[in-house]
Short mmCIF file of C-alpha atoms and ligand atoms in Angstrom, two decimals:
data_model
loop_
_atom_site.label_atom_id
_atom_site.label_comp_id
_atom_site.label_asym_id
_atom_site.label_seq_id
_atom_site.Cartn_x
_atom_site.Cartn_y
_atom_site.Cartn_z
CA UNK A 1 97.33 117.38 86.99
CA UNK A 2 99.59 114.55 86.06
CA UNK A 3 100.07 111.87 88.13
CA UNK A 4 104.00 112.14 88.02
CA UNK A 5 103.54 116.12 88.90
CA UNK A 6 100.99 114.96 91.60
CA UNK A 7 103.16 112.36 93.31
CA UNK A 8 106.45 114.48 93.04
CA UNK A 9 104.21 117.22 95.27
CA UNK A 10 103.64 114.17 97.64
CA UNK A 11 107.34 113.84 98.02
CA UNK A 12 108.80 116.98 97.85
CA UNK A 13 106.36 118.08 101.04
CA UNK A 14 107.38 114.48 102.98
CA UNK A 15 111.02 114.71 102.33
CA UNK A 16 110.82 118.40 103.23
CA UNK A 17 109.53 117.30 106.31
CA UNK A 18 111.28 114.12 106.97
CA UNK A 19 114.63 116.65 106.54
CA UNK A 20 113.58 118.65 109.36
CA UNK A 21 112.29 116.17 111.42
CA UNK A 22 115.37 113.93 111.45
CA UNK A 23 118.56 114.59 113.44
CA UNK A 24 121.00 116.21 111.02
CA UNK A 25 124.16 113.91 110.39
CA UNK A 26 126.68 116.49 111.97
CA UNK A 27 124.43 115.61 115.25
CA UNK A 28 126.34 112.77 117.91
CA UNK A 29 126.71 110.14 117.13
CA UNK A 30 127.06 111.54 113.50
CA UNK A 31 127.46 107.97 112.09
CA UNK A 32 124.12 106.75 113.45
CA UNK A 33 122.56 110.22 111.90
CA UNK A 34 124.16 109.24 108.80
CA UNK A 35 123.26 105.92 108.44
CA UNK A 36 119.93 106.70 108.84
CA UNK A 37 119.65 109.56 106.85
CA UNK A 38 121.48 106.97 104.06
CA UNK A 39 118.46 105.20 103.99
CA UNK A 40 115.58 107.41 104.05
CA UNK A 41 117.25 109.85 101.90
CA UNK A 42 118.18 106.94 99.15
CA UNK A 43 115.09 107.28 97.04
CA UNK A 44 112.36 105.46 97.46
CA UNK A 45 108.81 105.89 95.78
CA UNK A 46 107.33 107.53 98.91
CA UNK A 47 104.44 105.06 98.07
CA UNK A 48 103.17 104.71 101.66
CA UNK A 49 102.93 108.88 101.86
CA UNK A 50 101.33 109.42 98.84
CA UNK A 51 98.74 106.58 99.99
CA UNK A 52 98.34 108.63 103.72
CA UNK A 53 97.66 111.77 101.57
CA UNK A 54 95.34 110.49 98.93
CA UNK A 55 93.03 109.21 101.66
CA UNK A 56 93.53 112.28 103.43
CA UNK A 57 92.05 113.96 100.29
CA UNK A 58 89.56 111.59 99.43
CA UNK A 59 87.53 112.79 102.38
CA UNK A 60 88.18 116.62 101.96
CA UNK A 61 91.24 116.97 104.15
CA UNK A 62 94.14 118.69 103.44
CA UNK A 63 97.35 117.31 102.80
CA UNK A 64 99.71 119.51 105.40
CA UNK A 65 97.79 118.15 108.14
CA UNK A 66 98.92 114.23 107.41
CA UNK A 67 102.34 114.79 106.65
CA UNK A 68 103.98 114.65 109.64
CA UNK A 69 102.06 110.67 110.07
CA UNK A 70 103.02 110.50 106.46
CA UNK A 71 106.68 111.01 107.32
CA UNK A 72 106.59 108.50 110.47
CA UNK A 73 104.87 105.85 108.23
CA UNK A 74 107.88 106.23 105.86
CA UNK A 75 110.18 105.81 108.73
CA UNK A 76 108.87 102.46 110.05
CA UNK A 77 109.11 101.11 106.65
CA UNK A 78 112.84 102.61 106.26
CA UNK A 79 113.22 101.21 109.51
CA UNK A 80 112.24 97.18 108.10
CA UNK A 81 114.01 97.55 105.10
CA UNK A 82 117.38 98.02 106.74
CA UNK A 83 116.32 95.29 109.04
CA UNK A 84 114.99 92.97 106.13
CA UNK A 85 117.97 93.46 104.30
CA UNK A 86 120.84 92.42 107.20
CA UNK A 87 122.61 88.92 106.68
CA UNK A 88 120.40 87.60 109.69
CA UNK A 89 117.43 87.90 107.25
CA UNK A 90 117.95 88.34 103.28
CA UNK A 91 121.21 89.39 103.03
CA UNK A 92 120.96 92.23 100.47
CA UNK A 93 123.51 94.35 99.09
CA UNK A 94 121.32 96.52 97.60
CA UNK A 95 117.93 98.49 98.53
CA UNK A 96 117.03 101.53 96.74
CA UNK A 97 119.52 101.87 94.43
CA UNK A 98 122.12 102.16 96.93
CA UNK A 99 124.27 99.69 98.73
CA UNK A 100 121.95 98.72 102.03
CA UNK A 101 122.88 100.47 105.22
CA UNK A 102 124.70 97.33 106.86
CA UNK A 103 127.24 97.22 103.69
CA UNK A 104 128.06 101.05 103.75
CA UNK A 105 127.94 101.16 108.05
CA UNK A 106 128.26 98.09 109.53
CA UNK A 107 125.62 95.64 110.90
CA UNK A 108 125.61 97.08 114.45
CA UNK A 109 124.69 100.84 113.29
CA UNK A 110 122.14 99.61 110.57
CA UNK A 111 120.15 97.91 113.05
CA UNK A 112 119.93 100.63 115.94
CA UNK A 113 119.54 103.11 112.92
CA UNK A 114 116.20 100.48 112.42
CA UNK A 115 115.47 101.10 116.09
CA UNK A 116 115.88 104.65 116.27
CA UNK A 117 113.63 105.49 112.81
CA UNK A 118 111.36 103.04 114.41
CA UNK A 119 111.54 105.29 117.90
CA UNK A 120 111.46 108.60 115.69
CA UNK A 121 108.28 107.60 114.18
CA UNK A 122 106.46 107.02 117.83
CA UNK A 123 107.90 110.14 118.89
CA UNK A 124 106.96 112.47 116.13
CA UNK A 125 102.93 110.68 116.35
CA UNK A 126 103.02 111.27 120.23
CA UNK A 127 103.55 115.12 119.43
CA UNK A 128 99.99 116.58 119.29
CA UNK A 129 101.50 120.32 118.60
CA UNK A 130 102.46 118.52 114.97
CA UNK A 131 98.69 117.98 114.37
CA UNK A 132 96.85 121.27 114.74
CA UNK A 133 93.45 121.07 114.80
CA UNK A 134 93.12 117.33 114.98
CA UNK A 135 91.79 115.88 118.59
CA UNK A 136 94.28 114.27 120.63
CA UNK A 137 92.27 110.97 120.88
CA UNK A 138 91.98 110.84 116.80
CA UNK A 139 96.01 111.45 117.02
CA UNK A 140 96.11 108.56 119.98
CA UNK A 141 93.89 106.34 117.62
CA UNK A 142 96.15 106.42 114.76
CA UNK A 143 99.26 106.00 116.87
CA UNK A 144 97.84 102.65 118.36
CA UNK A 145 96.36 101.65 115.08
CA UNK A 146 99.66 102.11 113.59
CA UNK A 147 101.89 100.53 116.18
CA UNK A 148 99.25 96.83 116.17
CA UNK A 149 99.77 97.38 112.73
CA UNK A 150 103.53 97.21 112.49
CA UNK A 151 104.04 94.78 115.91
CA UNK A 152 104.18 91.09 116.30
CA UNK A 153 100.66 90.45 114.91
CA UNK A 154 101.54 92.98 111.70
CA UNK A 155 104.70 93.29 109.85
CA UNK A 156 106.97 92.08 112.33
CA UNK A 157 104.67 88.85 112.47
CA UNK A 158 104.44 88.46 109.02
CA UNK A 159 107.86 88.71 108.70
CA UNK A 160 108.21 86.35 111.29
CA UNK A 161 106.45 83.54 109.19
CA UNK A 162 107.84 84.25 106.10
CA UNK A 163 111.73 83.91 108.00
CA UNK A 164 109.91 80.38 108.94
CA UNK A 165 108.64 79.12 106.24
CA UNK A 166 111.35 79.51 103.78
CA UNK A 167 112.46 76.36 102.39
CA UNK A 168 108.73 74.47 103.18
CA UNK A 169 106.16 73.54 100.96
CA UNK A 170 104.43 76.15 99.38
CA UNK A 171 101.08 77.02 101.03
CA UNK A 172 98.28 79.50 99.57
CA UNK A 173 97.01 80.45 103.30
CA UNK A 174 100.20 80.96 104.99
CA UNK A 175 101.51 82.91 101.79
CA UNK A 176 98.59 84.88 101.59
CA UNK A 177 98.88 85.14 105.68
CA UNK A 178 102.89 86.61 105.12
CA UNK A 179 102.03 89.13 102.57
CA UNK A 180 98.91 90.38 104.37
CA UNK A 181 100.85 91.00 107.42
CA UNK A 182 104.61 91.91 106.24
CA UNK A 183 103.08 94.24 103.51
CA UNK A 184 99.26 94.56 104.14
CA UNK A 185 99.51 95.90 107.25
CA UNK A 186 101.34 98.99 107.31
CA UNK A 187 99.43 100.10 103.98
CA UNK A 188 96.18 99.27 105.13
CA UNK A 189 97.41 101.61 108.46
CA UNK A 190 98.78 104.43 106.02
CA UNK A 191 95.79 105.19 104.16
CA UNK A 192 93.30 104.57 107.35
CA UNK A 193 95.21 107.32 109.27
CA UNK A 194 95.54 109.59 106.62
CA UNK A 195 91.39 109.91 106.27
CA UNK A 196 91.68 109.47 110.24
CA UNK A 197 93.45 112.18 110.82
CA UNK A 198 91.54 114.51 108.09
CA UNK A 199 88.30 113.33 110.20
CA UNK A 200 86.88 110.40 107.92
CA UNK A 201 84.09 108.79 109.24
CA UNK A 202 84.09 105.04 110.47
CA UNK A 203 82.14 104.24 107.11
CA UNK A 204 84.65 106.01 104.95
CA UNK A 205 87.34 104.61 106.90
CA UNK A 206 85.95 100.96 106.17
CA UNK A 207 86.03 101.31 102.70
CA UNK A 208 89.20 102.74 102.85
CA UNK A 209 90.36 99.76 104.63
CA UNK A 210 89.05 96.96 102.06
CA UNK A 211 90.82 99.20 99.35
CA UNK A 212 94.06 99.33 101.81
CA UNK A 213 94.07 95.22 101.70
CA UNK A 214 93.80 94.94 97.73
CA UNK A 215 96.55 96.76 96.66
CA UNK A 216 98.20 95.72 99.73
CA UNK A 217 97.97 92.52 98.44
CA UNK A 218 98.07 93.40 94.53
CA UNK A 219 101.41 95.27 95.78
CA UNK A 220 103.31 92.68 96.92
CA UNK A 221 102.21 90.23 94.40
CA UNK A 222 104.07 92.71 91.82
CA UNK A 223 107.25 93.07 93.97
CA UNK A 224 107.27 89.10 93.89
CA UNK A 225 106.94 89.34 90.25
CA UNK A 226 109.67 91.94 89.91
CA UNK A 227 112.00 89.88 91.83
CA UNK A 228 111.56 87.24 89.08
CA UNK A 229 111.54 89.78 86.17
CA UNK A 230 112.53 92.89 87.20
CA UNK A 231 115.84 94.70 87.02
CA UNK A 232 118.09 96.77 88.91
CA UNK A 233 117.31 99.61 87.67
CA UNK A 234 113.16 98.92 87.85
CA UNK A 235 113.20 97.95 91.67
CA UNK A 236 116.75 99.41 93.40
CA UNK A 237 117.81 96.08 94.75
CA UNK A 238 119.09 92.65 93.26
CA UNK A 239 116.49 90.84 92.04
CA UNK A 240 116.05 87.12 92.58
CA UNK A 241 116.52 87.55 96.23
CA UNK A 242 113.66 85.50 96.74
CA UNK A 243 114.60 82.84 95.27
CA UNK A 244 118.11 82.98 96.62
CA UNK A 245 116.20 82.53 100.37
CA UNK A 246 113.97 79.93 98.92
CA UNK A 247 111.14 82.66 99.71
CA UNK A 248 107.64 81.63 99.17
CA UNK A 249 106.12 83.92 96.46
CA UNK A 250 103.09 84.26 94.07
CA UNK A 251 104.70 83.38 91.59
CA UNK A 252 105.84 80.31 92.57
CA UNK A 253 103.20 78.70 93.97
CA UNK A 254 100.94 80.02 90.93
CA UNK A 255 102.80 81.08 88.48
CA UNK A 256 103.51 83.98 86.27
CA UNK A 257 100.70 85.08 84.04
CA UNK A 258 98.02 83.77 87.18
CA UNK A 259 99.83 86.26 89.83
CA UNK A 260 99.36 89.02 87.45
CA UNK A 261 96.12 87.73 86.70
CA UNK A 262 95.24 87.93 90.66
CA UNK A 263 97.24 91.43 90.67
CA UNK A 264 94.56 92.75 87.71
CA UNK A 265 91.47 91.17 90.25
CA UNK A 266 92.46 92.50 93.16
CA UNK A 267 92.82 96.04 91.72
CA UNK A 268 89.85 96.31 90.12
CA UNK A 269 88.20 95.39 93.80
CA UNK A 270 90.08 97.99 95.33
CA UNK A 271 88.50 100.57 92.49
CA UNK A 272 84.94 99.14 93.16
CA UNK A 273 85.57 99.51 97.22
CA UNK A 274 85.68 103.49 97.29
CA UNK A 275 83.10 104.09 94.67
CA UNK A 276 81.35 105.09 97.25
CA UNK A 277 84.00 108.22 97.09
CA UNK A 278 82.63 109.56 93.91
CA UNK A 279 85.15 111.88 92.01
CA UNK A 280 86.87 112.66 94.92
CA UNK A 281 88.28 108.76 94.67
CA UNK A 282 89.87 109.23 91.52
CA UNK A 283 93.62 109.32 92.48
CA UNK A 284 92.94 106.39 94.65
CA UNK A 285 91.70 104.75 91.56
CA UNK A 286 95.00 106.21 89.60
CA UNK A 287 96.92 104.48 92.60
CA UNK A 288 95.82 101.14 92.30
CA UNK A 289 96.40 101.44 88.67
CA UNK A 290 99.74 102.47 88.99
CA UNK A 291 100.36 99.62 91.52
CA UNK A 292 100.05 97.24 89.13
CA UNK A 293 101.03 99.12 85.98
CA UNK A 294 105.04 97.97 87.38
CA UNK A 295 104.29 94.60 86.69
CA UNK A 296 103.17 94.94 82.88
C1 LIG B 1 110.07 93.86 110.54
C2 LIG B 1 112.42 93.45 109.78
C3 LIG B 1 111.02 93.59 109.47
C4 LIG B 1 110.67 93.45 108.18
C5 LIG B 1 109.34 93.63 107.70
C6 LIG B 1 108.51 95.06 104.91
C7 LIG B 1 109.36 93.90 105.20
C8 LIG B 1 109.11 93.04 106.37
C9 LIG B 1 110.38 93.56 104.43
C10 LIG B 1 110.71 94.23 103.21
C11 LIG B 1 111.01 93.19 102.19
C12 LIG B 1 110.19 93.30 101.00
C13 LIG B 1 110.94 93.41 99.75
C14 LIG B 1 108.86 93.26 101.04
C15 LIG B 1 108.06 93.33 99.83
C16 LIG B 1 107.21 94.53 99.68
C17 LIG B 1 107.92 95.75 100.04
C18 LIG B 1 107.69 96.24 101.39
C19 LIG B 1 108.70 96.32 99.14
C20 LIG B 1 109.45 97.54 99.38
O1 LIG B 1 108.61 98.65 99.40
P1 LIG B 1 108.64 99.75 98.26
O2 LIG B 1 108.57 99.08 96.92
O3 LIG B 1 110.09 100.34 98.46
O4 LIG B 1 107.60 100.77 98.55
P2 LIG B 1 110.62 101.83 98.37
O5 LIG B 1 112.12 101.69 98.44
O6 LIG B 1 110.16 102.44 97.08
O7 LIG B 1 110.09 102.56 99.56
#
């Protein structure tokens, strides 16, 4: 199967789901339904689902059983992009093609529409009944794996940082420290409780994890080097945001052609990390290619 026809599968099941599973906008208070429907409704590339079911596959489970976590994942990162994008942090007009959720409803509903995908997420992970078949301690795993993934010592730290260090020198560690932890993070957590949840074992789910951190990493070296090169209608928001909040980036601390130099490196060490996978690794190796395939 193609890889299009194989990620539009991905999404069609998750947004399916992700309908049904959040509050319909003609429920009170209908504008805080509607603003967050707005976002996770506005097309985005579903990339962190598609990760939680590839893993799920890669170790022989099937895909129905992850979407529900698939579908929470997508909410926590809905959830920091309307947050990321408010005029407390970078002030963008735009995210997915759209205009953001504080431009079309208003700063207070975009950020308790944050809170409440955020909430949503919890709340649809604490439901065992969603997970049949899969024990309530692998379910309670995943569910704390993914909250210290997402806290003040995950995305919310690394977003943290990044908020402090723009403006300052440039710094490989601390840069490599932002995108590990504002990106990393919730990837790393998306495939790792997909396999969890389709019963990998701790050796599977290690492998899966130094995978996770390469194309975390490989990922958000390409979105700094589409917000140099990229267009509208390549990435859904303005580029040269990062620039605009004197953001530290790849690119400029090294540079154009060595970021997609690194980009190329670290996806070929994702590939080598789930050889161990055999052929049932080879849409996680079509992942990683297609991670970096937006940069070129
Ligand atoms: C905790 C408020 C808060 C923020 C967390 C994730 C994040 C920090 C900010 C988002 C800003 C950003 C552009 C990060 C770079 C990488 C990234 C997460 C890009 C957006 O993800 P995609 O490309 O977007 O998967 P779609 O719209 O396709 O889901």
């Amino acid at each position: 199967m193609p890889l299009t026809q194989y990620f539009t599968g991905i999404r069609t099941l998750a947004d399916k789901t992700m309908d049904e599973l959040t509050p319909s906008a003609s429920v009170n208070p209908k504008l805080l339904h509607e603003a967050m429907r707005h976002s996770l409704f506005a097309g985005g590339k579903r990339f962190r689902p598609i990760l939680a079911v590839t893993a799920c596959e890669a170790v022989g489970g099937k895909r129905e059983i992850v979407i529900p976590f698939a579908v929470a994942i997508e909410m926590i990162h809905t959830y920091t992009l309307i947050h990321d994008d408010l005029p407390a942090m970078d002030d963008d007009d735009f995210r997915r093609g759209v205009p953001t959720c504080h431009k079309k409803y208003g700063e207070a509903a975009a950020i308790l529409a944050g809170d409440a995908l955020l909430t949503l997420a919890f709340e649809i992970l604490a439901d065992t009944a969603r997970f049949p078949g899969v024990k309530a301690e692998t379910i309670l795993r995943v569910a704390r794996e993914t909250a210290g993934a997402v806290g003040s010592t995950g995305t919310v730290g690394g977003q943290m940082v990044d908020i402090e260090m723009a403006g300052k020198e440039p710094d490989m560690a601390t840069l490599e420290y932002i995108h590990t932890h504002k990106t990393g993070k919730l990837i790393v957590a998306s495939i790792r409780g997909g396999a969890a949840l389709a019963g990998a074992e701790e050796d599977q789910l290690s492998a899966l994890t130094e995978y996770g951190r390469s194309i975390g990493l490989a990922f958000q070296i390409v979105d700094d080097l589409l917000d140099v090169e990229g267009s509208r209608e390549k990435t859904g928001k303005t580029p040269g945001s990062d620039l605009k909040n004197k953001k530290l980036t790849y690119p400029s601390i090294m540079g154009v052609e060595e970021s997609r130099k690194l980009a190329v490196k670290l996806t070929d060490r994702a590939i080598k990390s789930v050889e161990m996978f055999g052929e049932s690794s080879s849409r996680l190796r079509d992942l990683a290619e297609y991670v970096i395939a937006r940069a070129f």
